[in-house]
PDB file of C-alpha atoms in Angstrom:
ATOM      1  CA  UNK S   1       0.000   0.000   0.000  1.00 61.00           C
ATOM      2  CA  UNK S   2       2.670   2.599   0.931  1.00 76.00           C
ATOM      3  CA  UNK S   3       4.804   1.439  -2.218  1.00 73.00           C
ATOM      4  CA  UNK S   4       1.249   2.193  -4.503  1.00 76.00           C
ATOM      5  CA  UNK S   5       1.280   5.849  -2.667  1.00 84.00           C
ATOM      6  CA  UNK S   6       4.644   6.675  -3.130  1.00 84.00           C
ATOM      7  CA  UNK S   7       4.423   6.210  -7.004  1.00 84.00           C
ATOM      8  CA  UNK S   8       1.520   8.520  -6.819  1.00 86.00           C
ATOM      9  CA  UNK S   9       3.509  10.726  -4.822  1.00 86.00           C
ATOM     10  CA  UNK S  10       6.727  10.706  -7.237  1.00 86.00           C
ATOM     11  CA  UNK S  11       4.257  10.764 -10.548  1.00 85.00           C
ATOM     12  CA  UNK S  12       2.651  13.981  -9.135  1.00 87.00           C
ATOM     13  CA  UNK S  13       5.850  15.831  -7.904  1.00 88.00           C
ATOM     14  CA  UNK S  14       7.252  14.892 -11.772  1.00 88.00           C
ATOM     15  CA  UNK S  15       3.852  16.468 -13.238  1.00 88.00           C
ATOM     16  CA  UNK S  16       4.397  19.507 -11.344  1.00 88.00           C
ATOM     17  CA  UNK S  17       7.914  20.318 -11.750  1.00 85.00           C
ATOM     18  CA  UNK S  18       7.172  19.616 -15.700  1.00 86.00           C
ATOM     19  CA  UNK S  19       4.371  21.872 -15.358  1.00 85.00           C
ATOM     20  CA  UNK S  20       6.838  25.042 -13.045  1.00 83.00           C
ATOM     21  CA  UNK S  21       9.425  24.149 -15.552  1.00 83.00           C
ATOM     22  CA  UNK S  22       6.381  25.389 -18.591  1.00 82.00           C
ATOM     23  CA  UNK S  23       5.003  28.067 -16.622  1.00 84.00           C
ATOM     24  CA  UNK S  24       8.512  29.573 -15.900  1.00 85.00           C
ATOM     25  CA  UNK S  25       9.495  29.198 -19.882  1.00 85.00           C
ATOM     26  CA  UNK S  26       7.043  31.371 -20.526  1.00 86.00           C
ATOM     27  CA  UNK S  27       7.626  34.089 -17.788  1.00 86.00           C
ATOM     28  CA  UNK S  28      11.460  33.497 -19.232  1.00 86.00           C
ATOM     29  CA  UNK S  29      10.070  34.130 -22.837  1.00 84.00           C
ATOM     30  CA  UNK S  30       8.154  37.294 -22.067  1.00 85.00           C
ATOM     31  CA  UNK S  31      11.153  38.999 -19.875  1.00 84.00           C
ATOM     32  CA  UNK S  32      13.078  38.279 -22.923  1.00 82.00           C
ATOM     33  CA  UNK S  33      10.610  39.695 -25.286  1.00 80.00           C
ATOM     34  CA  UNK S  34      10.179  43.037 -23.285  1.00 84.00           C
ATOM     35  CA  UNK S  35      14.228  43.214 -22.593  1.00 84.00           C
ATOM     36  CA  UNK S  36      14.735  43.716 -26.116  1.00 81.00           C
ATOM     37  CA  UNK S  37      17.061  42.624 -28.152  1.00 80.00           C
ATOM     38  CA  UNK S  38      20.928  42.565 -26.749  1.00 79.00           C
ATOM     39  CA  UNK S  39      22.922  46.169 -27.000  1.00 83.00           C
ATOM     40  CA  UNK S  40      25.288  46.113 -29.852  1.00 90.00           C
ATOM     41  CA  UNK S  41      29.638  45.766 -28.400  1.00 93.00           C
ATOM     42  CA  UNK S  42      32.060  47.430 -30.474  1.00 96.00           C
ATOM     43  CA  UNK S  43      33.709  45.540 -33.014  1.00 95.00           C
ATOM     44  CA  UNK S  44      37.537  46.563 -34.381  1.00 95.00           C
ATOM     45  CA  UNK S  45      37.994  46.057 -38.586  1.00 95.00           C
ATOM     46  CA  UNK S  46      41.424  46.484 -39.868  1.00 94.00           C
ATOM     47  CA  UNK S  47      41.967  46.484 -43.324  1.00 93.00           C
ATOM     48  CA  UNK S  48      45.635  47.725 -45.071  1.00 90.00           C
ATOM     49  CA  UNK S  49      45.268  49.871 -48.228  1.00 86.00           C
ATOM     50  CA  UNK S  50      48.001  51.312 -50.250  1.00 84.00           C
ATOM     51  CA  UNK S  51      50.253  52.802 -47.272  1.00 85.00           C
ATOM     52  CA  UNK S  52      51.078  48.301 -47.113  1.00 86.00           C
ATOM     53  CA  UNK S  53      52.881  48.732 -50.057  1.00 86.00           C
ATOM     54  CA  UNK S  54      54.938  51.280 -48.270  1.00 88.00           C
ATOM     55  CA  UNK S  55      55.621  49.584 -45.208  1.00 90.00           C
ATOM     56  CA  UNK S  56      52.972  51.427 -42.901  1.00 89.00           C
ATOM     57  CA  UNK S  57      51.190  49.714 -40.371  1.00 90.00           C
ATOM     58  CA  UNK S  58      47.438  48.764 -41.738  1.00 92.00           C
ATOM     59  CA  UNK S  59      44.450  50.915 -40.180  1.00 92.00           C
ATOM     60  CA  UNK S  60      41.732  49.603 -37.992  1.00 94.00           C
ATOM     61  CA  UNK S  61      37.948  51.209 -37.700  1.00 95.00           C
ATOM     62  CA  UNK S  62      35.770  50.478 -34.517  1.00 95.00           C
ATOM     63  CA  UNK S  63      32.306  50.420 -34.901  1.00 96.00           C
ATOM     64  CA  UNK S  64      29.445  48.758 -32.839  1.00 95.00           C
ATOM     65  CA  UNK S  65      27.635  45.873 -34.047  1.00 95.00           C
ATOM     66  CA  UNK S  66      26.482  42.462 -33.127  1.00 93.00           C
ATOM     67  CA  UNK S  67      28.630  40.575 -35.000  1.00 93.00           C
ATOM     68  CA  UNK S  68      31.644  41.095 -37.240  1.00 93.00           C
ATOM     69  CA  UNK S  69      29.376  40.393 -40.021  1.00 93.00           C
ATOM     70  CA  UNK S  70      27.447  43.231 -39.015  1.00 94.00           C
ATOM     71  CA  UNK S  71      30.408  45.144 -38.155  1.00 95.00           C
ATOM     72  CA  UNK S  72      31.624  45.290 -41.896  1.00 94.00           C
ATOM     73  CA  UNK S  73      27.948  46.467 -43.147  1.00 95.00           C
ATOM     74  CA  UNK S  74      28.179  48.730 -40.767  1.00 94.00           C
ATOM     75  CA  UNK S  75      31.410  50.137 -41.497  1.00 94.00           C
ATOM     76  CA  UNK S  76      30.258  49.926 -45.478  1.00 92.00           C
ATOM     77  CA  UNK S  77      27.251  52.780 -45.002  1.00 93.00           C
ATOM     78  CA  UNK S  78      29.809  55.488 -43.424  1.00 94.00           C
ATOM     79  CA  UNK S  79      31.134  58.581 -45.106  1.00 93.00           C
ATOM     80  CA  UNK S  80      34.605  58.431 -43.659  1.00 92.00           C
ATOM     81  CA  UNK S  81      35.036  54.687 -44.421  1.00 91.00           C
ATOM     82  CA  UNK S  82      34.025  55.780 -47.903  1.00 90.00           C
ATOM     83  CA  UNK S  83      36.254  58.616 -48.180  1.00 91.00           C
ATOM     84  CA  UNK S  84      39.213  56.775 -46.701  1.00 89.00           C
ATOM     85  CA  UNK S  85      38.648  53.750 -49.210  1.00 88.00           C
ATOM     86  CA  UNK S  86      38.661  55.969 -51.995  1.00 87.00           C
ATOM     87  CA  UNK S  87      41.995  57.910 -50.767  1.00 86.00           C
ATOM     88  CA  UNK S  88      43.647  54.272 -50.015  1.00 83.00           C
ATOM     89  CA  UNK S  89      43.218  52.382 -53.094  1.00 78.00           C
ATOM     90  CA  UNK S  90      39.574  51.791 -53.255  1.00 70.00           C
ATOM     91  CA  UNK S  91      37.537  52.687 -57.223  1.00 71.00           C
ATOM     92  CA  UNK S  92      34.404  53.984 -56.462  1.00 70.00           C
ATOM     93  CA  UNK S  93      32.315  50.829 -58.486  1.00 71.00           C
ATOM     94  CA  UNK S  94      34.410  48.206 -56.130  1.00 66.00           C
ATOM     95  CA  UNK S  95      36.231  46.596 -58.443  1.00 71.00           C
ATOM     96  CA  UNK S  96      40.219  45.522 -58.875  1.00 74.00           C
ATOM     97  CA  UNK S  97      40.647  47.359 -55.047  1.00 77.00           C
ATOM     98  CA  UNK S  98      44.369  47.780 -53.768  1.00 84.00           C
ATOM     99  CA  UNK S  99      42.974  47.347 -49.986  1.00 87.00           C
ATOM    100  CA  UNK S 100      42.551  43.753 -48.042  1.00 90.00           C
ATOM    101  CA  UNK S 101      40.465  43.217 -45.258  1.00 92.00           C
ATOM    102  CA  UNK S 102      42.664  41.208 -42.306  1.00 93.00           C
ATOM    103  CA  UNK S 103      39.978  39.476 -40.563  1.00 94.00           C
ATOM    104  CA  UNK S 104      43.164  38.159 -38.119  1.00 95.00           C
ATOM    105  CA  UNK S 105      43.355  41.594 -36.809  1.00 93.00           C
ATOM    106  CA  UNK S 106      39.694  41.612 -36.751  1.00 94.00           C
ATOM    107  CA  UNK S 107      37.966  40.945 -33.707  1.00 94.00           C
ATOM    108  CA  UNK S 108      35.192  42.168 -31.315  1.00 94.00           C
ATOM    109  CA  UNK S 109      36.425  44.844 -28.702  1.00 93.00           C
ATOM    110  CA  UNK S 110      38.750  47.600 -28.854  1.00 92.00           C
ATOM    111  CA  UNK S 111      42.176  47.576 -30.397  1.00 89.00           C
ATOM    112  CA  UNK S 112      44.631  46.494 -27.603  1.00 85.00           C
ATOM    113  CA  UNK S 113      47.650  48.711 -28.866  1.00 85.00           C
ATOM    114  CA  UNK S 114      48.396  50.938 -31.387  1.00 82.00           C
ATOM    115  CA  UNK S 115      45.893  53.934 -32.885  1.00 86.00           C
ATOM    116  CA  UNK S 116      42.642  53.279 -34.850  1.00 90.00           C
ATOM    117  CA  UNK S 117      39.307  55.152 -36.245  1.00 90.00           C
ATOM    118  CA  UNK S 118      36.647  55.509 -33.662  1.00 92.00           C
ATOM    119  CA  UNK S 119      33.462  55.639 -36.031  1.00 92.00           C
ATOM    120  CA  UNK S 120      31.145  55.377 -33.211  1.00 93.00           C
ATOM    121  CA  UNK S 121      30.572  58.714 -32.916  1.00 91.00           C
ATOM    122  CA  UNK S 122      29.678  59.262 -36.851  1.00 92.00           C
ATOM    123  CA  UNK S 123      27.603  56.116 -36.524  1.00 89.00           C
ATOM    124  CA  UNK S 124      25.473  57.714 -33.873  1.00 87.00           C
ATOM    125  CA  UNK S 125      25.163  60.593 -35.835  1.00 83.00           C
ATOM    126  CA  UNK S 126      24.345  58.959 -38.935  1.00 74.00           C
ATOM    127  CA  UNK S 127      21.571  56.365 -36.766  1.00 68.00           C
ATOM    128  CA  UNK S 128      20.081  59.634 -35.001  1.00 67.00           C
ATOM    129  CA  UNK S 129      19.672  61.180 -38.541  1.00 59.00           C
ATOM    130  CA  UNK S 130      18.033  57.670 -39.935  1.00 54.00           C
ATOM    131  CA  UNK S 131      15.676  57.739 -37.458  1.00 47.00           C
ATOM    132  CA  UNK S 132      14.823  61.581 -37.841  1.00 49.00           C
ATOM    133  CA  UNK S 133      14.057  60.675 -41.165  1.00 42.00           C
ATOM    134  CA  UNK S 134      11.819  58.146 -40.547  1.00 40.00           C
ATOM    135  CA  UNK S 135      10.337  59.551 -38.026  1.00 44.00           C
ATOM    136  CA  UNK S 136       9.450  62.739 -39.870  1.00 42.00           C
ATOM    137  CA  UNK S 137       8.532  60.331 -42.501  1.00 43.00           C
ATOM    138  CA  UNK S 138       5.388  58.955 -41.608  1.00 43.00           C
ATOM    139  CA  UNK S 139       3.504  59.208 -38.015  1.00 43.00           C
ATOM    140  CA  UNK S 140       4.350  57.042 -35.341  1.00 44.00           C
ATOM    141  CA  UNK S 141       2.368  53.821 -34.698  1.00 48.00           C
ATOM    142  CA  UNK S 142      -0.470  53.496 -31.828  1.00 48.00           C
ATOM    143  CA  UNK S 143       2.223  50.609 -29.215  1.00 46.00           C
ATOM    144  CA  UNK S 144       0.237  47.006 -29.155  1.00 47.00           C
ATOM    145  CA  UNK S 145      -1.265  46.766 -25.913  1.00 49.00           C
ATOM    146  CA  UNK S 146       0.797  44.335 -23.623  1.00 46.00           C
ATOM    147  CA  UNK S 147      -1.233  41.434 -23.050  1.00 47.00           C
ATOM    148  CA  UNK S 148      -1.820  40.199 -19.955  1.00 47.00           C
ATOM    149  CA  UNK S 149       0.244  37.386 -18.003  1.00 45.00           C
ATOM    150  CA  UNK S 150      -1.041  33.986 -17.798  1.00 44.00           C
ATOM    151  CA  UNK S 151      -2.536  32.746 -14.775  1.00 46.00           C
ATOM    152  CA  UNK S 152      -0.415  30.065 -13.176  1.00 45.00           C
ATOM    153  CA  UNK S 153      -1.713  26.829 -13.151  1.00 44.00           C
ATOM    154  CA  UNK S 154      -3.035  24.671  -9.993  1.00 45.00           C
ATOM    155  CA  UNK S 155      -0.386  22.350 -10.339  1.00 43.00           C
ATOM    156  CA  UNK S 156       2.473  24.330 -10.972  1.00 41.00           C
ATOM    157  CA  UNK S 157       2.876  25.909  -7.325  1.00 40.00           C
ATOM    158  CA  UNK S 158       5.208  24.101  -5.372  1.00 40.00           C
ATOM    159  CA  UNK S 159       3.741  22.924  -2.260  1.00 43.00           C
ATOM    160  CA  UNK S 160       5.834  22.302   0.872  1.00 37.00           C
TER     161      UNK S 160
END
């Protein structure tokens, strides 16, 4: 008789914790959802242009992305890196380039020695202006109501 309760017993306290371990994915989910996504990390791109064939050091850019993926689309849409491609080596329609990316002196974070480009600053400017634009653009959206959390269930309290 006591062996037929504890099975009962153990079946109910696995139901429950499967049940907690649901209920708390969702909370989990939802926290997640309102966070937002993660805060973009700066990124440092090095690339060597014509001043390589002179025996100059190469130059690196630091922008903030999410990945180093990003980071080079990133580094793509900015004036400076335009102007500076064009003054290095760089024809304006992309093609037969003197300059090559060094992805080994790529990396996220901050250069640890030497001097770089910090295009943070112009990639503020240039998001701030994006979203002037777009914001002059057309009228803001009414937000989506936040819906309302789920009631817990019965069987997911834990019960001492």
């Amino acid at each position: 008789m006591i062996a037929n309760k504890l099975y009962e017993y153990n079946d109910a306290r696995i139901t429950t914790a499967i049940e907690a371990s649901d209920h708390l994915d969702a909370v989990r989910a939802r926290l997640a959802s309102l966070l937002g996504p993660p805060a973009p990390n700066p990124f440092t791109l090095t690339f060597a242009g014509l001043e390589r064939h002179m025996g100059e050091a190469p130059t690196s850019f630091v922008v903030n992305a999410m990945d180093l993926g990003d980071a080079l689309r990133v580094l793509a849409r900015l004036p400076s890196w335009r102007e500076w491609y064009l003054a290095h080596g760089g024809t304006p329609d992309g093609q037969d380039a003197d300059i090559v990316y060094l992805p080994q002196q790529s990396h996220p974070g901050l250069p640890t020695h030497g001097a770089y480009n910090d295009m943070r600053g112009e990639q503020e400017s240039a998001t701030e202006m994006g979203s002037k634009l777009i914001r002059h653009a057309r009228p803001p959206a009414e937000p989506a109501p936040a819906p309302a959390p789920a009631p817990a269930l019965p069987a997911a309290r834990t019960i001492l």
